[in-house]
Amino acid sequence: MDSVSLSMATWLLIAIPMPLTVVLSVINYFVSKKGEN
Amino acid sequence: MSLGISFAFVVYLFIMMSIGIYFYFKTNDLSDYILGGRSLGPGVAALSAGASDMSGWLLLGLPGALYASGMNSIWIAIGLTIGAFLNWQFVASRLRIYTEKAGNSITIPDYLENRFEDSSRALRVISAFVILVFFTIYVSSGLVGGAILFERTFGLSYQTALWIGAVVIVGYTFLGGFMAVTLTDFIQGILMFCALIIVPVIAINLTGGWDKMIFAVNSVNPSHLDAFTGMTAMGIISLMAWGLGYFGQPHILTRFMALKNPKDAPMAQIVGMSWMVIGLLGAIFTGFAGIGFLDAPLDNPETVFIVLTETIFNPWVAGILLAAILSAIMSTIDSQLLVCSSAVAEDFYRSILKKDASQKELVWIGRIAVLILALIATAFASNPQSRVLDLVSYAWGGFGAAFGPVVILSLFWKKMTRNGALAGMITGAVTVIVWKNLSGGIFDVYEILPGFILCTLAIIIGSLAGSGPSESIKNTFDEV
């Protein structure tokens, strides 16, 4: 059973682009806050 | 039909109608009705944009696609996520500021006319026309989705289910306008979000955990675990291209315009993107959990969320979770109806027929427009064989290609002119319609992609060919 898993490429597709947009949004928020001050 | 499910539905619909009636008494002028007088905080704006964006597709279509063909359906989710992110990042705040500078515009046609100081009314009328055509189709496809859900849940006939759904949705849009729609969208957004976390997590747990689920999926079909199975480069590009549609969806863009303060956009972006990513992942794993959890294959894969919910939860909880599907459908249709009503009241009635129309009159014209359009859309939807997904992709592509490049370039390119905008809008819409009717080879690419590219080219050529924008247009651009 251990050998069965999502393919590595599929995992990377799920794990990188989607959460990355949230991370970038958070960074954008702090950058814009800093710009205001 | 169980008592618990019916009760949850009735309570839910009662709350939605009450919100509509409450705001009926608080709506004084057209700007209130159409845009809520630009009063949205970041949280409400973000969830409302998300909920009106994600139709029944999020709870029925995407889980169904995952259930039927596995992980290769995630491409569209990735394309949409990237598109939504870029829209928040680059369009939201600037569009909010520019629409206020450009004659305090409250609709997209209004904005385009003021942005390019177009006294001919051509931009306004053509864009309002595009909106009416594509949204009538879009709304009718949503009504079909609602009818199917009511039909299934209450055991009603298709026609009865269709009319009940239409009366409720139109009811609160008609009465309450934008504030009712955004507030109900907000509640609906939260409901969808919770349902998309609870259903897959419990289903995966009941299957025996993540490893057991993967094992079960593998035993059904090992290729379901791979996002690249059966995908060609053209297929991947087509699915990812859905993301381009965001820049041109009037019902989503108006949420940006309604932000109380443009400085709230980054906060709204965090809320909006988190909601979207978690919702999409929830939908993906709902479909996946369905493969592992349900023994007999489903006749209609798109019912996987409904069947899982009915199987796992007691009817009282299931009723609330199923109301999330109704939420998804309703929150999209109401926003679209509202944009149509603004196109009729603001862009046709006030600008062409009666320039000195009073605010009260305009609100009522808007309301009557909602009613008439809903009737036309319901008539379209009355054929139970109507194909939902085809129509949705058509309208999404049409808006993305006709308005997307126009909105982006109007915000960022100083040399863009009215003629460029007109050329782009018409080229984009025509390309989508023509491409849709051709098939084979390159014509199998989703029509939004060629439409978007040709629209952009037409804007650039149309703008550079003329004498360039006037000084006052350039000055407004510099002020933004």
Short mmCIF file of C-alpha atoms in Angstrom, two decimals:
data_model
loop_
_atom_site.label_atom_id
_atom_site.label_comp_id
_atom_site.label_asym_id
_atom_site.label_seq_id
_atom_site.Cartn_x
_atom_site.Cartn_y
_atom_site.Cartn_z
CA MET A 1 0.00 0.00 0.00
CA ASP A 2 2.92 2.34 0.65
CA SER A 3 3.83 2.47 -3.01
CA VAL A 4 0.51 4.07 -3.95
CA SER A 5 0.46 7.83 -3.91
CA LEU A 6 -0.38 10.87 -5.97
CA SER A 7 2.28 11.34 -8.63
CA MET A 8 5.00 13.78 -7.60
CA ALA A 9 4.14 16.19 -10.43
CA THR A 10 0.49 16.21 -9.35
CA TRP A 11 1.44 16.96 -5.77
CA LEU A 12 3.63 19.84 -6.88
CA LEU A 13 0.79 21.22 -8.98
CA ILE A 14 -1.55 21.21 -6.00
CA ALA A 15 1.01 22.28 -3.46
CA ILE A 16 2.69 25.16 -5.22
CA PRO A 17 0.61 27.46 -7.45
CA MET A 18 -2.59 27.63 -5.41
CA PRO A 19 -1.23 28.28 -1.91
CA LEU A 20 1.40 30.52 -3.50
CA THR A 21 -1.30 33.00 -4.55
CA VAL A 22 -2.36 33.30 -0.90
CA VAL A 23 1.22 33.78 0.27
CA LEU A 24 1.81 36.44 -2.37
CA SER A 25 -1.42 38.18 -1.32
CA VAL A 26 -0.20 38.35 2.27
CA ILE A 27 3.17 39.73 1.15
CA ASN A 28 1.36 42.28 -1.02
CA TYR A 29 -0.70 43.36 1.99
CA PHE A 30 2.37 44.08 4.11
CA VAL A 31 4.19 45.81 1.26
CA SER A 32 1.22 48.11 0.70
CA LYS A 33 0.92 48.78 4.45
CA LYS A 34 4.57 49.75 4.52
CA GLY A 35 4.07 52.02 1.52
CA GLU A 36 1.34 53.92 3.38
CA ASN A 37 3.51 54.70 6.39
CA MET B 1 -37.53 13.97 0.88
CA SER B 2 -36.83 14.25 4.59
CA LEU B 3 -38.28 16.77 7.00
CA GLY B 4 -34.83 17.88 8.13
CA ILE B 5 -33.61 18.75 4.65
CA SER B 6 -36.82 20.61 3.78
CA PHE B 7 -36.75 22.54 7.04
CA ALA B 8 -33.16 23.69 6.52
CA PHE B 9 -33.98 24.81 2.98
CA VAL B 10 -37.06 26.74 4.03
CA VAL B 11 -35.25 28.52 6.88
CA TYR B 12 -32.40 29.38 4.55
CA LEU B 13 -34.67 30.80 1.85
CA PHE B 14 -36.65 32.72 4.46
CA ILE B 15 -33.46 34.45 5.69
CA MET B 16 -32.45 35.37 2.14
CA MET B 17 -35.88 36.88 1.40
CA SER B 18 -35.89 38.83 4.68
CA ILE B 19 -32.60 40.44 3.74
CA GLY B 20 -34.10 41.50 0.40
CA ILE B 21 -37.14 43.04 2.08
CA TYR B 22 -35.01 44.83 4.68
CA PHE B 23 -32.90 46.54 2.02
CA TYR B 24 -35.98 47.40 -0.03
CA PHE B 25 -36.72 50.05 2.56
CA LYS B 26 -33.17 51.33 2.63
CA THR B 27 -32.63 51.85 -1.12
CA ASN B 28 -33.04 55.48 -2.17
CA ASP B 29 -31.19 56.00 -5.44
CA LEU B 30 -29.77 54.05 -8.34
CA SER B 31 -26.23 54.15 -6.99
CA ASP B 32 -27.51 52.52 -3.78
CA TYR B 33 -29.36 49.90 -5.78
CA ILE B 34 -26.55 49.13 -8.22
CA LEU B 35 -23.43 49.67 -6.17
CA GLY B 36 -24.50 50.03 -2.54
CA GLY B 37 -23.05 53.54 -2.69
CA ARG B 38 -19.45 52.16 -2.52
CA SER B 39 -19.72 51.03 1.06
CA LEU B 40 -18.24 47.53 1.18
CA GLY B 41 -15.59 46.57 3.69
CA PRO B 42 -12.82 44.22 2.56
CA GLY B 43 -14.34 41.02 3.96
CA VAL B 44 -17.78 41.48 2.44
CA ALA B 45 -16.32 42.63 -0.90
CA ALA B 46 -13.99 39.62 -1.07
CA LEU B 47 -16.50 36.92 -0.15
CA SER B 48 -19.15 38.53 -2.29
CA ALA B 49 -16.78 38.61 -5.30
CA GLY B 50 -15.91 34.96 -4.66
CA ALA B 51 -19.48 33.78 -4.19
CA SER B 52 -20.80 35.55 -7.26
CA ASP B 53 -17.87 34.17 -9.24
CA MET B 54 -18.22 30.55 -8.19
CA SER B 55 -21.54 29.20 -9.38
CA GLY B 56 -22.90 25.70 -8.91
CA TRP B 57 -19.76 24.72 -10.79
CA LEU B 58 -17.75 24.72 -7.55
CA LEU B 59 -20.01 22.24 -5.73
CA LEU B 60 -21.35 20.21 -8.64
CA GLY B 61 -19.12 20.55 -11.70
CA LEU B 62 -15.59 20.43 -10.29
CA PRO B 63 -16.16 17.59 -7.77
CA GLY B 64 -18.00 15.76 -10.56
CA ALA B 65 -15.09 16.16 -12.96
CA LEU B 66 -12.62 14.91 -10.32
CA TYR B 67 -14.88 11.98 -9.51
CA ALA B 68 -15.21 11.03 -13.17
CA SER B 69 -11.69 11.52 -14.49
CA GLY B 70 -9.37 12.13 -11.54
CA MET B 71 -6.60 14.62 -10.95
CA ASN B 72 -6.29 15.78 -14.57
CA SER B 73 -9.27 18.05 -13.82
CA ILE B 74 -7.23 20.27 -11.51
CA TRP B 75 -5.84 22.32 -14.40
CA ILE B 76 -8.92 24.49 -14.60
CA ALA B 77 -8.71 25.15 -10.85
CA ILE B 78 -5.09 26.23 -11.20
CA GLY B 79 -5.90 28.49 -14.16
CA LEU B 80 -8.75 30.12 -12.27
CA THR B 81 -6.67 30.65 -9.14
CA ILE B 82 -3.91 32.40 -11.05
CA GLY B 83 -6.44 34.53 -12.98
CA ALA B 84 -8.26 35.58 -9.80
CA PHE B 85 -4.98 36.43 -8.10
CA LEU B 86 -3.81 38.64 -10.97
CA ASN B 87 -7.21 40.32 -11.05
CA TRP B 88 -7.00 41.24 -7.35
CA GLN B 89 -3.35 42.17 -7.60
CA PHE B 90 -3.52 44.49 -10.60
CA VAL B 91 -7.10 45.39 -11.39
CA ALA B 92 -9.05 45.70 -8.12
CA SER B 93 -7.62 48.79 -6.47
CA ARG B 94 -6.85 50.68 -9.68
CA LEU B 95 -10.30 50.05 -11.12
CA ARG B 96 -11.86 51.25 -7.84
CA ILE B 97 -9.87 54.50 -8.00
CA TYR B 98 -10.29 55.05 -11.74
CA THR B 99 -14.06 54.50 -11.75
CA GLU B 100 -14.44 57.18 -9.09
CA LYS B 101 -12.15 59.64 -10.91
CA ALA B 102 -13.86 58.96 -14.23
CA GLY B 103 -17.18 60.65 -13.48
CA ASN B 104 -17.95 58.45 -10.45
CA SER B 105 -18.85 55.57 -12.76
CA ILE B 106 -21.00 52.84 -11.28
CA THR B 107 -21.05 50.29 -14.11
CA ILE B 108 -18.50 48.98 -16.63
CA PRO B 109 -20.22 50.68 -19.63
CA ASP B 110 -20.39 53.87 -17.57
CA TYR B 111 -16.70 53.60 -16.78
CA LEU B 112 -15.68 52.99 -20.39
CA GLU B 113 -17.67 55.98 -21.61
CA ASN B 114 -16.22 58.31 -18.98
CA ARG B 115 -12.70 56.91 -19.25
CA PHE B 116 -12.56 57.69 -22.98
CA GLU B 117 -14.83 60.77 -22.84
CA ASP B 118 -17.01 59.19 -25.49
CA SER B 119 -19.86 61.51 -26.39
CA SER B 120 -21.13 59.25 -29.19
CA ARG B 121 -22.57 56.72 -26.68
CA ALA B 122 -21.17 53.92 -28.90
CA LEU B 123 -18.96 52.40 -26.16
CA ARG B 124 -21.75 52.48 -23.61
CA VAL B 125 -24.41 51.00 -25.85
CA ILE B 126 -22.25 48.24 -27.36
CA SER B 127 -20.86 47.15 -23.99
CA ALA B 128 -24.34 47.19 -22.43
CA PHE B 129 -25.57 45.09 -25.34
CA VAL B 130 -22.77 42.52 -24.84
CA ILE B 131 -23.72 42.38 -21.14
CA LEU B 132 -27.40 41.79 -21.79
CA VAL B 133 -26.84 39.05 -24.37
CA PHE B 134 -24.25 37.02 -22.47
CA PHE B 135 -25.82 37.42 -19.03
CA THR B 136 -29.27 36.33 -20.16
CA ILE B 137 -27.69 33.06 -21.28
CA TYR B 138 -25.59 32.86 -18.12
CA VAL B 139 -28.59 33.44 -15.86
CA SER B 140 -30.68 30.86 -17.65
CA SER B 141 -27.98 28.21 -17.24
CA GLY B 142 -27.92 28.98 -13.51
CA LEU B 143 -31.68 28.63 -13.29
CA VAL B 144 -31.37 25.19 -14.87
CA GLY B 145 -28.86 24.22 -12.16
CA GLY B 146 -31.20 25.47 -9.45
CA ALA B 147 -34.12 23.60 -10.96
CA ILE B 148 -32.17 20.34 -10.99
CA LEU B 149 -31.27 20.75 -7.32
CA PHE B 150 -34.85 21.58 -6.24
CA GLU B 151 -36.13 18.75 -8.37
CA ARG B 152 -33.76 16.26 -6.70
CA THR B 153 -34.10 17.49 -3.15
CA PHE B 154 -37.85 18.08 -3.02
CA GLY B 155 -38.99 15.54 -5.58
CA LEU B 156 -40.77 18.28 -7.57
CA SER B 157 -41.32 18.34 -11.31
CA TYR B 158 -38.64 20.18 -13.28
CA GLN B 159 -40.97 23.03 -14.23
CA THR B 160 -42.23 23.61 -10.68
CA ALA B 161 -38.68 23.49 -9.34
CA LEU B 162 -37.56 26.00 -11.98
CA TRP B 163 -40.30 28.49 -11.11
CA ILE B 164 -39.79 28.24 -7.35
CA GLY B 165 -36.06 28.86 -7.77
CA ALA B 166 -36.66 31.77 -10.13
CA VAL B 167 -39.20 33.45 -7.85
CA VAL B 168 -36.91 33.33 -4.80
CA ILE B 169 -33.78 34.53 -6.58
CA VAL B 170 -35.53 37.26 -8.52
CA GLY B 171 -37.50 38.23 -5.42
CA TYR B 172 -34.63 39.44 -3.33
CA THR B 173 -32.65 40.92 -6.24
CA PHE B 174 -35.78 42.83 -7.28
CA LEU B 175 -36.38 44.20 -3.81
CA GLY B 176 -33.05 44.74 -2.20
CA GLY B 177 -30.61 45.43 -5.03
CA PHE B 178 -26.88 45.49 -4.44
CA MET B 179 -26.80 45.58 -0.64
CA ALA B 180 -29.15 42.63 -0.39
CA VAL B 181 -27.16 40.76 -3.02
CA THR B 182 -23.76 41.40 -1.44
CA LEU B 183 -24.98 40.57 2.05
CA THR B 184 -26.63 37.35 0.90
CA ASP B 185 -23.50 36.61 -1.17
CA PHE B 186 -21.43 37.04 1.99
CA ILE B 187 -23.58 34.58 3.94
CA GLN B 188 -23.65 32.22 0.97
CA GLY B 189 -19.87 32.47 0.64
CA ILE B 190 -19.41 31.41 4.26
CA LEU B 191 -21.87 28.54 3.86
CA MET B 192 -20.11 27.27 0.71
CA PHE B 193 -16.75 27.54 2.44
CA CYS B 194 -17.86 25.50 5.47
CA ALA B 195 -19.55 22.85 3.34
CA LEU B 196 -16.44 22.43 1.19
CA ILE B 197 -14.28 21.81 4.26
CA ILE B 198 -16.67 19.62 6.25
CA VAL B 199 -17.84 17.23 3.51
CA PRO B 200 -14.43 16.06 2.17
CA VAL B 201 -12.76 15.93 5.60
CA ILE B 202 -15.49 13.73 7.11
CA ALA B 203 -15.72 11.58 3.97
CA ILE B 204 -11.97 10.96 3.91
CA ASN B 205 -12.03 10.14 7.63
CA LEU B 206 -14.86 7.67 7.21
CA THR B 207 -12.97 6.00 4.35
CA GLY B 208 -10.19 5.30 6.88
CA GLY B 209 -7.86 8.23 6.30
CA TRP B 210 -5.82 9.67 3.46
CA ASP B 211 -3.77 6.53 2.66
CA LYS B 212 -6.83 4.31 2.49
CA MET B 213 -8.54 6.81 0.21
CA ILE B 214 -5.58 6.99 -2.17
CA PHE B 215 -5.48 3.21 -2.17
CA ALA B 216 -9.19 3.04 -2.98
CA VAL B 217 -8.82 5.54 -5.82
CA ASN B 218 -5.86 3.59 -7.16
CA SER B 219 -7.86 0.38 -7.20
CA VAL B 220 -10.62 2.09 -9.20
CA ASN B 221 -8.19 3.56 -11.74
CA PRO B 222 -4.48 4.27 -11.09
CA SER B 223 -4.40 7.03 -13.72
CA HIS B 224 -6.82 9.06 -11.55
CA LEU B 225 -3.83 9.89 -9.36
CA ASP B 226 -1.93 11.68 -12.11
CA ALA B 227 -2.70 15.20 -13.34
CA PHE B 228 -1.07 14.51 -16.71
CA THR B 229 -3.10 11.46 -17.71
CA GLY B 230 -4.58 11.91 -21.16
CA MET B 231 -3.72 15.60 -21.26
CA THR B 232 -2.31 17.23 -24.38
CA ALA B 233 -0.52 20.59 -24.32
CA MET B 234 -3.54 22.13 -26.06
CA GLY B 235 -5.89 20.66 -23.45
CA ILE B 236 -3.83 22.08 -20.59
CA ILE B 237 -3.62 25.50 -22.24
CA SER B 238 -7.39 25.52 -22.85
CA LEU B 239 -8.16 24.73 -19.21
CA MET B 240 -5.63 27.20 -17.84
CA ALA B 241 -7.04 29.88 -20.20
CA TRP B 242 -10.22 29.99 -18.09
CA GLY B 243 -8.21 32.25 -15.78
CA LEU B 244 -8.12 34.98 -18.45
CA GLY B 245 -11.88 35.34 -18.07
CA TYR B 246 -11.62 37.12 -14.72
CA PHE B 247 -10.54 40.47 -16.10
CA GLY B 248 -13.78 40.86 -18.03
CA GLN B 249 -16.55 39.57 -15.75
CA PRO B 250 -18.78 42.57 -14.98
CA HIS B 251 -20.41 40.92 -11.94
CA ILE B 252 -17.01 40.42 -10.31
CA LEU B 253 -15.49 43.76 -11.35
CA THR B 254 -18.40 45.67 -9.78
CA ARG B 255 -17.37 44.21 -6.40
CA PHE B 256 -14.01 45.93 -6.77
CA MET B 257 -15.73 49.18 -7.68
CA ALA B 258 -17.93 48.99 -4.57
CA LEU B 259 -15.02 48.84 -2.08
CA LYS B 260 -15.39 51.59 0.51
CA ASN B 261 -11.68 52.40 0.44
CA PRO B 262 -9.24 51.39 -2.32
CA LYS B 263 -6.63 50.82 0.39
CA ASP B 264 -8.74 47.89 1.59
CA ALA B 265 -8.01 46.00 -1.63
CA PRO B 266 -4.93 44.12 -0.31
CA MET B 267 -6.85 42.88 2.73
CA ALA B 268 -9.79 41.88 0.52
CA GLN B 269 -7.31 40.07 -1.70
CA ILE B 270 -6.07 37.93 1.19
CA VAL B 271 -9.62 37.02 2.22
CA GLY B 272 -10.71 36.41 -1.39
CA MET B 273 -7.74 34.26 -2.38
CA SER B 274 -7.80 32.20 0.84
CA TRP B 275 -11.51 31.54 0.37
CA MET B 276 -11.00 30.56 -3.24
CA VAL B 277 -8.00 28.26 -2.73
CA ILE B 278 -9.53 26.43 0.23
CA GLY B 279 -12.87 26.18 -1.61
CA LEU B 280 -11.24 24.76 -4.75
CA LEU B 281 -9.16 22.26 -2.77
CA GLY B 282 -12.31 21.25 -0.89
CA ALA B 283 -14.14 20.69 -4.17
CA ILE B 284 -11.21 18.68 -5.56
CA PHE B 285 -11.03 16.42 -2.52
CA THR B 286 -14.81 16.05 -2.39
CA GLY B 287 -14.68 14.46 -5.83
CA PHE B 288 -11.69 12.39 -4.81
CA ALA B 289 -13.30 11.23 -1.56
CA GLY B 290 -16.38 10.22 -3.55
CA ILE B 291 -14.33 7.68 -5.52
CA GLY B 292 -13.02 6.10 -2.31
CA PHE B 293 -16.15 6.35 -0.18
CA LEU B 294 -19.04 5.51 -2.49
CA ASP B 295 -19.33 1.86 -3.50
CA ALA B 296 -21.53 1.97 -6.59
CA PRO B 297 -20.48 4.38 -9.37
CA LEU B 298 -22.84 7.34 -9.79
CA ASP B 299 -24.97 7.74 -12.90
CA ASN B 300 -24.39 11.47 -12.89
CA PRO B 301 -20.89 12.28 -11.53
CA GLU B 302 -21.97 15.86 -10.81
CA THR B 303 -24.19 14.65 -7.98
CA VAL B 304 -21.17 13.41 -5.99
CA PHE B 305 -21.36 16.27 -3.44
CA ILE B 306 -25.10 15.74 -2.95
CA VAL B 307 -24.85 11.96 -2.60
CA LEU B 308 -21.89 12.13 -0.18
CA THR B 309 -23.75 14.67 1.95
CA GLU B 310 -26.97 12.67 2.04
CA THR B 311 -25.09 9.46 2.84
CA ILE B 312 -22.82 10.79 5.58
CA PHE B 313 -24.85 13.35 7.51
CA ASN B 314 -28.15 13.28 9.34
CA PRO B 315 -30.87 15.08 7.37
CA TRP B 316 -30.84 18.24 9.49
CA VAL B 317 -27.14 18.81 8.84
CA ALA B 318 -27.41 17.60 5.25
CA GLY B 319 -30.10 20.20 4.62
CA ILE B 320 -27.78 23.00 5.67
CA LEU B 321 -24.90 21.63 3.60
CA LEU B 322 -27.10 21.18 0.54
CA ALA B 323 -28.33 24.74 0.92
CA ALA B 324 -24.71 25.63 0.10
CA ILE B 325 -25.30 24.42 -3.45
CA LEU B 326 -28.33 26.62 -3.72
CA SER B 327 -26.19 29.43 -2.31
CA ALA B 328 -23.61 28.96 -5.00
CA ILE B 329 -26.20 29.10 -7.74
CA MET B 330 -28.21 31.97 -6.26
CA SER B 331 -25.26 34.16 -5.45
CA THR B 332 -24.09 34.05 -9.07
CA ILE B 333 -27.46 34.64 -10.69
CA ASP B 334 -28.45 37.54 -8.45
CA SER B 335 -25.23 39.42 -9.18
CA GLN B 336 -25.66 38.92 -12.90
CA LEU B 337 -29.27 40.05 -12.86
CA LEU B 338 -28.19 43.17 -11.05
CA VAL B 339 -25.56 44.03 -13.66
CA CYS B 340 -28.20 43.53 -16.37
CA SER B 341 -30.61 45.80 -14.55
CA SER B 342 -27.93 48.49 -14.40
CA ALA B 343 -27.29 48.08 -18.12
CA VAL B 344 -30.95 48.72 -18.85
CA ALA B 345 -31.54 51.54 -16.32
CA GLU B 346 -28.26 53.39 -16.61
CA ASP B 347 -26.95 52.60 -20.08
CA PHE B 348 -30.12 52.44 -22.17
CA TYR B 349 -32.87 54.26 -20.28
CA ARG B 350 -31.02 57.20 -18.76
CA SER B 351 -28.44 57.76 -21.48
CA ILE B 352 -30.64 57.33 -24.52
CA LEU B 353 -34.34 57.47 -23.69
CA LYS B 354 -34.74 59.86 -20.79
CA LYS B 355 -31.76 61.92 -19.68
CA ASP B 356 -33.54 63.66 -16.80
CA ALA B 357 -35.00 60.52 -15.23
CA SER B 358 -35.34 60.76 -11.45
CA GLN B 359 -33.47 58.40 -9.12
CA LYS B 360 -36.67 56.75 -7.98
CA GLU B 361 -37.69 56.17 -11.57
CA LEU B 362 -34.30 54.60 -12.38
CA VAL B 363 -34.47 52.23 -9.42
CA TRP B 364 -37.86 51.08 -10.66
CA ILE B 365 -36.65 50.71 -14.26
CA GLY B 366 -33.81 48.58 -12.85
CA ARG B 367 -36.28 46.45 -10.92
CA ILE B 368 -38.55 45.95 -13.91
CA ALA B 369 -35.50 45.02 -16.02
CA VAL B 370 -34.60 42.32 -13.46
CA LEU B 371 -38.11 40.95 -13.78
CA ILE B 372 -38.22 40.89 -17.58
CA LEU B 373 -34.73 39.44 -17.97
CA ALA B 374 -35.48 36.75 -15.42
CA LEU B 375 -38.62 35.84 -17.33
CA ILE B 376 -36.66 35.52 -20.60
CA ALA B 377 -33.96 33.48 -18.84
CA THR B 378 -36.59 31.23 -17.23
CA ALA B 379 -38.18 30.68 -20.63
CA PHE B 380 -34.76 29.66 -22.03
CA ALA B 381 -34.28 27.34 -19.06
CA SER B 382 -37.67 25.67 -19.33
CA ASN B 383 -36.25 23.00 -21.61
CA PRO B 384 -34.90 20.35 -19.19
CA GLN B 385 -32.39 19.28 -21.84
CA SER B 386 -30.62 22.66 -21.68
CA ARG B 387 -26.87 22.18 -21.48
CA VAL B 388 -25.53 24.14 -18.54
CA LEU B 389 -21.78 23.87 -18.86
CA ASP B 390 -21.62 24.74 -22.56
CA LEU B 391 -23.53 27.96 -21.99
CA VAL B 392 -21.43 28.92 -18.98
CA SER B 393 -18.16 28.49 -20.85
CA TYR B 394 -19.60 30.48 -23.75
CA ALA B 395 -20.61 33.44 -21.58
CA TRP B 396 -17.40 33.30 -19.52
CA GLY B 397 -15.35 33.30 -22.72
CA GLY B 398 -17.44 36.07 -24.27
CA PHE B 399 -16.95 38.42 -21.33
CA GLY B 400 -13.31 37.52 -20.88
CA ALA B 401 -12.49 38.23 -24.53
CA ALA B 402 -14.74 41.27 -25.07
CA PHE B 403 -14.00 43.13 -21.81
CA GLY B 404 -10.84 41.60 -20.32
CA PRO B 405 -8.17 43.29 -22.46
CA VAL B 406 -10.27 46.49 -22.65
CA VAL B 407 -10.39 46.77 -18.85
CA ILE B 408 -6.71 45.94 -18.34
CA LEU B 409 -5.37 48.27 -21.04
CA SER B 410 -7.76 51.08 -20.08
CA LEU B 411 -6.25 50.99 -16.60
CA PHE B 412 -2.61 50.75 -17.58
CA TRP B 413 -2.07 52.12 -21.09
CA LYS B 414 -2.19 55.85 -21.45
CA LYS B 415 -2.32 55.90 -25.24
CA MET B 416 -5.44 53.76 -25.49
CA THR B 417 -8.31 55.49 -27.30
CA ARG B 418 -12.05 55.12 -27.65
CA ASN B 419 -11.65 53.63 -31.14
CA GLY B 420 -9.16 51.10 -29.79
CA ALA B 421 -11.63 50.10 -27.05
CA LEU B 422 -14.48 49.75 -29.53
CA ALA B 423 -12.37 47.74 -31.98
CA GLY B 424 -11.17 45.45 -29.18
CA MET B 425 -14.58 44.84 -27.70
CA ILE B 426 -16.18 43.96 -31.02
CA THR B 427 -13.21 41.84 -32.16
CA GLY B 428 -13.17 39.91 -28.88
CA ALA B 429 -16.90 39.16 -28.89
CA VAL B 430 -16.98 38.21 -32.59
CA THR B 431 -13.89 35.98 -32.29
CA VAL B 432 -15.49 34.04 -29.43
CA ILE B 433 -18.72 33.51 -31.34
CA VAL B 434 -16.98 32.48 -34.58
CA TRP B 435 -14.38 30.24 -32.87
CA LYS B 436 -17.10 28.50 -30.87
CA ASN B 437 -18.80 27.43 -34.07
CA LEU B 438 -15.67 25.95 -35.64
CA SER B 439 -14.07 22.69 -34.56
CA GLY B 440 -11.06 20.50 -35.21
CA GLY B 441 -7.32 21.22 -34.81
CA ILE B 442 -6.57 24.62 -33.38
CA PHE B 443 -10.28 25.45 -33.13
CA ASP B 444 -10.57 23.02 -30.24
CA VAL B 445 -8.68 25.51 -28.08
CA TYR B 446 -11.06 27.29 -25.67
CA GLU B 447 -12.29 30.37 -27.58
CA ILE B 448 -11.33 32.78 -24.82
CA LEU B 449 -7.65 32.47 -25.75
CA PRO B 450 -7.84 33.60 -29.41
CA GLY B 451 -10.53 36.12 -28.43
CA PHE B 452 -8.33 37.63 -25.75
CA ILE B 453 -5.28 37.83 -28.02
CA LEU B 454 -7.14 39.31 -31.01
CA CYS B 455 -8.98 41.80 -28.78
CA THR B 456 -5.64 42.99 -27.40
CA LEU B 457 -4.20 43.38 -30.91
CA ALA B 458 -7.32 45.26 -32.09
CA ILE B 459 -7.04 47.67 -29.15
CA ILE B 460 -3.39 48.38 -29.88
CA ILE B 461 -3.90 48.83 -33.63
CA GLY B 462 -7.12 50.84 -33.19
CA SER B 463 -5.49 53.13 -30.63
CA LEU B 464 -2.26 53.75 -32.52
CA ALA B 465 -4.02 54.31 -35.86
CA GLY B 466 -5.97 57.37 -34.67
CA SER B 467 -4.83 60.74 -33.39
CA GLY B 468 -4.34 59.62 -29.79
CA PRO B 469 -6.24 60.50 -26.62
CA SER B 470 -7.11 64.10 -25.68
CA GLU B 471 -5.18 66.09 -23.08
CA SER B 472 -7.94 65.80 -20.49
CA ILE B 473 -8.04 62.00 -20.85
CA LYS B 474 -4.27 61.93 -20.34
CA ASN B 475 -4.57 64.19 -17.31
CA THR B 476 -7.17 61.96 -15.65
CA PHE B 477 -4.94 58.97 -16.35
CA ASP B 478 -2.02 60.69 -14.65
CA GLU B 479 -4.14 61.56 -11.62
CA VAL B 480 -5.08 57.92 -10.97
#
